[in-house]
PDB file of C-alpha atoms in Angstrom:
ATOM      1  CA  MET V   1     181.516  -4.204-110.954  1.00 77.00           C
ATOM      2  CA  ARG V   2     182.485  -7.661-109.727  1.00 85.00           C
ATOM      3  CA  LYS V   3     179.275  -7.839-107.608  1.00 86.00           C
ATOM      4  CA  PHE V   4     177.166  -6.822-110.646  1.00 87.00           C
ATOM      5  CA  PHE V   5     178.769  -9.489-112.842  1.00 90.00           C
ATOM      6  CA  LEU V   6     178.332 -12.155-110.071  1.00 92.00           C
ATOM      7  CA  GLY V   7     174.712 -11.207-109.628  1.00 89.00           C
ATOM      8  CA  PHE V   8     174.118 -11.374-113.388  1.00 89.00           C
ATOM      9  CA  ILE V   9     175.602 -14.904-113.497  1.00 92.00           C
ATOM     10  CA  VAL V  10     173.498 -16.060-110.440  1.00 92.00           C
ATOM     11  CA  TYR V  11     170.334 -14.509-112.106  1.00 91.00           C
ATOM     12  CA  ALA V  12     171.023 -16.171-115.434  1.00 90.00           C
ATOM     13  CA  LEU V  13     171.609 -19.611-113.842  1.00 93.00           C
ATOM     14  CA  ALA V  14     168.396 -19.282-111.712  1.00 92.00           C
ATOM     15  CA  GLU V  15     166.402 -18.237-114.776  1.00 92.00           C
ATOM     16  CA  LEU V  16     167.753 -21.138-116.804  1.00 92.00           C
ATOM     17  CA  ALA V  17     167.023 -23.614-113.970  1.00 93.00           C
ATOM     18  CA  LEU V  18     163.464 -22.336-113.659  1.00 92.00           C
ATOM     19  CA  LEU V  19     162.955 -22.482-117.444  1.00 91.00           C
ATOM     20  CA  ILE V  20     164.138 -26.139-117.492  1.00 93.00           C
ATOM     21  CA  ALA V  21     161.953 -27.087-114.504  1.00 93.00           C
ATOM     22  CA  VAL V  22     158.834 -25.485-116.010  1.00 92.00           C
ATOM     23  CA  GLY V  23     159.664 -27.093-119.393  1.00 92.00           C
ATOM     24  CA  GLN V  24     159.832 -30.503-117.772  1.00 94.00           C
ATOM     25  CA  LYS V  25     156.472 -29.962-115.943  1.00 94.00           C
ATOM     26  CA  ILE V  26     154.326 -28.481-118.805  1.00 93.00           C
ATOM     27  CA  GLY V  27     156.356 -29.290-121.944  1.00 92.00           C
ATOM     28  CA  VAL V  28     158.690 -27.335-124.070  1.00 91.00           C
ATOM     29  CA  LEU V  29     156.046 -25.989-126.557  1.00 93.00           C
ATOM     30  CA  SER V  30     153.757 -24.838-123.654  1.00 93.00           C
ATOM     31  CA  THR V  31     156.737 -23.066-121.982  1.00 92.00           C
ATOM     32  CA  LEU V  32     157.721 -21.283-125.131  1.00 91.00           C
ATOM     33  CA  LEU V  33     154.107 -20.197-125.747  1.00 93.00           C
ATOM     34  CA  LEU V  34     153.895 -18.990-122.181  1.00 92.00           C
ATOM     35  CA  ILE V  35     157.027 -16.994-122.531  1.00 91.00           C
ATOM     36  CA  MET V  36     155.829 -15.386-125.790  1.00 92.00           C
ATOM     37  CA  ALA V  37     152.444 -14.637-124.331  1.00 92.00           C
ATOM     38  CA  THR V  38     153.944 -12.799-121.338  1.00 91.00           C
ATOM     39  CA  SER V  39     156.138 -10.862-123.674  1.00 90.00           C
ATOM     40  CA  VAL V  40     153.294  -9.687-125.737  1.00 92.00           C
ATOM     41  CA  ILE V  41     151.181  -8.818-122.583  1.00 90.00           C
ATOM     42  CA  GLY V  42     154.239  -6.825-121.335  1.00 88.00           C
ATOM     43  CA  ILE V  43     154.440  -4.813-124.462  1.00 89.00           C
ATOM     44  CA  TYR V  44     150.747  -4.152-124.398  1.00 89.00           C
ATOM     45  CA  VAL V  45     150.858  -3.100-120.742  1.00 86.00           C
ATOM     46  CA  ALA V  46     153.906  -0.945-121.307  1.00 84.00           C
ATOM     47  CA  LYS V  47     152.055   1.006-124.027  1.00 84.00           C
ATOM     48  CA  ASN V  48     148.784   1.415-122.227  1.00 84.00           C
ATOM     49  CA  LYS V  49     149.918   1.933-118.655  1.00 80.00           C
ATOM     50  CA  GLY V  50     152.727   4.064-119.890  1.00 78.00           C
ATOM     51  CA  MET V  51     150.425   6.559-121.562  1.00 80.00           C
ATOM     52  CA  ASN V  52     148.117   6.626-118.491  1.00 84.00           C
ATOM     53  CA  SER V  53     151.142   7.208-116.196  1.00 82.00           C
ATOM     54  CA  VAL V  54     152.336  10.080-118.318  1.00 81.00           C
ATOM     55  CA  GLN V  55     148.874  11.641-118.237  1.00 86.00           C
ATOM     56  CA  LYS V  56     148.760  11.296-114.423  1.00 85.00           C
ATOM     57  CA  VAL V  57     152.125  13.049-114.128  1.00 83.00           C
ATOM     58  CA  LYS V  58     150.826  15.817-116.404  1.00 84.00           C
ATOM     59  CA  ASN V  59     147.585  16.240-114.484  1.00 87.00           C
ATOM     60  CA  THR V  60     149.560  16.383-111.221  1.00 84.00           C
ATOM     61  CA  ILE V  61     151.834  19.068-112.570  1.00 83.00           C
ATOM     62  CA  ALA V  62     148.870  21.016-113.987  1.00 86.00           C
ATOM     63  CA  LYS V  63     147.271  21.028-110.498  1.00 85.00           C
ATOM     64  CA  GLY V  64     150.466  22.683-109.097  1.00 82.00           C
ATOM     65  CA  GLU V  65     151.300  19.644-107.015  1.00 80.00           C
ATOM     66  CA  ALA V  66     154.740  17.904-106.745  1.00 78.00           C
ATOM     67  CA  PRO V  67     154.797  15.000-109.244  1.00 78.00           C
ATOM     68  CA  GLY V  68     157.060  12.777-107.106  1.00 79.00           C
ATOM     69  CA  PRO V  69     154.529   9.999-106.266  1.00 82.00           C
ATOM     70  CA  ALA V  70     153.136  10.029-109.808  1.00 83.00           C
ATOM     71  CA  LEU V  71     156.627   9.823-111.308  1.00 84.00           C
ATOM     72  CA  ILE V  72     157.531   6.924-108.996  1.00 87.00           C
ATOM     73  CA  ASP V  73     154.292   5.148-109.937  1.00 87.00           C
ATOM     74  CA  ALA V  74     155.082   5.705-113.668  1.00 87.00           C
ATOM     75  CA  LEU V  75     158.606   4.435-113.134  1.00 86.00           C
ATOM     76  CA  LEU V  76     157.397   1.276-111.376  1.00 89.00           C
ATOM     77  CA  ASN V  77     154.692   0.601-113.931  1.00 88.00           C
ATOM     78  CA  PHE V  78     157.062   0.920-116.806  1.00 88.00           C
ATOM     79  CA  SER V  79     159.708  -1.218-115.138  1.00 89.00           C
ATOM     80  CA  GLY V  80     157.198  -3.947-114.381  1.00 90.00           C
ATOM     81  CA  ALA V  81     155.958  -3.885-118.008  1.00 89.00           C
ATOM     82  CA  VAL V  82     159.506  -4.055-119.403  1.00 90.00           C
ATOM     83  CA  LEU V  83     160.364  -6.961-116.988  1.00 91.00           C
ATOM     84  CA  LEU V  84     157.181  -8.707-118.132  1.00 90.00           C
ATOM     85  CA  ALA V  85     158.206  -8.241-121.773  1.00 90.00           C
ATOM     86  CA  LEU V  86     161.605  -9.851-121.156  1.00 90.00           C
ATOM     87  CA  PRO V  87     161.785 -13.607-121.526  1.00 89.00           C
ATOM     88  CA  GLY V  88     161.943 -15.603-118.396  1.00 89.00           C
ATOM     89  CA  PHE V  89     159.890 -16.493-115.419  1.00 91.00           C
ATOM     90  CA  LEU V  90     161.807 -14.624-112.711  1.00 92.00           C
ATOM     91  CA  THR V  91     161.431 -11.319-114.622  1.00 92.00           C
ATOM     92  CA  ASP V  92     157.757 -12.131-115.141  1.00 92.00           C
ATOM     93  CA  ILE V  93     157.222 -12.625-111.390  1.00 92.00           C
ATOM     94  CA  ILE V  94     158.992  -9.330-110.549  1.00 92.00           C
ATOM     95  CA  GLY V  95     157.242  -7.518-113.374  1.00 91.00           C
ATOM     96  CA  LEU V  96     153.791  -8.695-112.164  1.00 91.00           C
ATOM     97  CA  LEU V  97     154.647  -7.595-108.538  1.00 92.00           C
ATOM     98  CA  LEU V  98     155.503  -4.120-109.910  1.00 91.00           C
ATOM     99  CA  LEU V  99     152.322  -3.906-111.899  1.00 89.00           C
ATOM    100  CA  MET V 100     149.913  -4.884-109.170  1.00 89.00           C
ATOM    101  CA  PRO V 101     148.844  -1.880-107.142  1.00 86.00           C
ATOM    102  CA  ILE V 102     149.031  -3.669-103.713  1.00 90.00           C
ATOM    103  CA  SER V 103     152.540  -4.944-104.155  1.00 89.00           C
ATOM    104  CA  ARG V 104     153.698  -1.881-106.015  1.00 86.00           C
ATOM    105  CA  LYS V 105     153.092   0.146-102.792  1.00 88.00           C
ATOM    106  CA  LEU V 106     155.878  -2.029-101.147  1.00 90.00           C
ATOM    107  CA  PHE V 107     158.358  -1.022-103.885  1.00 90.00           C
ATOM    108  CA  GLN V 108     157.621   2.749-103.710  1.00 89.00           C
ATOM    109  CA  PRO V 109     159.733   3.457-100.656  1.00 90.00           C
ATOM    110  CA  ILE V 110     162.614   1.536-102.220  1.00 89.00           C
ATOM    111  CA  ALA V 111     162.399   3.689-105.371  1.00 87.00           C
ATOM    112  CA  PHE V 112     162.174   6.904-103.406  1.00 85.00           C
ATOM    113  CA  TYR V 113     165.249   5.922-101.372  1.00 88.00           C
ATOM    114  CA  TRP V 114     167.208   4.989-104.550  1.00 86.00           C
ATOM    115  CA  ILE V 115     166.416   8.285-106.238  1.00 82.00           C
ATOM    116  CA  ARG V 116     167.283  10.274-103.093  1.00 83.00           C
ATOM    117  CA  LYS V 117     170.544   8.453-102.847  1.00 84.00           C
ATOM    118  CA  LYS V 118     171.383   9.142-106.568  1.00 80.00           C
ATOM    119  CA  MET V 119     170.519  12.805-106.112  1.00 78.00           C
ATOM    120  CA  LYS V 120     172.803  13.238-103.082  1.00 82.00           C
ATOM    121  CA  LYS V 121     175.687  11.787-105.053  1.00 80.00           C
ATOM    122  CA  GLY V 122     174.948  13.992-107.909  1.00 75.00           C
ATOM    123  CA  GLN V 123     174.150  11.172-110.306  1.00 69.00           C
ATOM    124  CA  PHE V 124     170.551  12.203-110.808  1.00 66.00           C
ATOM    125  CA  ILE V 125     169.772  15.700-111.788  1.00 62.00           C
ATOM    126  CA  ILE V 126     166.327  17.266-112.294  1.00 63.00           C
ATOM    127  CA  VAL V 127     166.267  20.129-114.727  1.00 59.00           C
ATOM    128  CA  GLN V 128     163.403  22.502-114.513  1.00 58.00           C
ATOM    129  CA  ARG V 129     162.419  24.590-117.565  1.00 58.00           C
TER     130      ARG V 129
END
């Protein structure tokens, strides 16, 4: 818990420093407009890519294939869109990396590892109906 709290404080300070630096370079109004624009884009992407990702998962299941890669792709797309919708430039950068297909491929093994680790600990359960 202590590491999480420390990480959150470091993240908040880095985000604030970046906002101040960008605000000094391009101006306060431009910075605020940029933050609002990325939030609107993030919400739009979450809606559209989210529906496409769900459809891909359904199609994969309908074919009788394991939906693992499609689910990971949907998870990363949704996470990227949510990070893009959150105010701040660090979250925007990470969100854009998760949304771009080339860089998303780099995050897929990390997501698979994280889910496997949670499943082994019993913290992540898949229910089949």
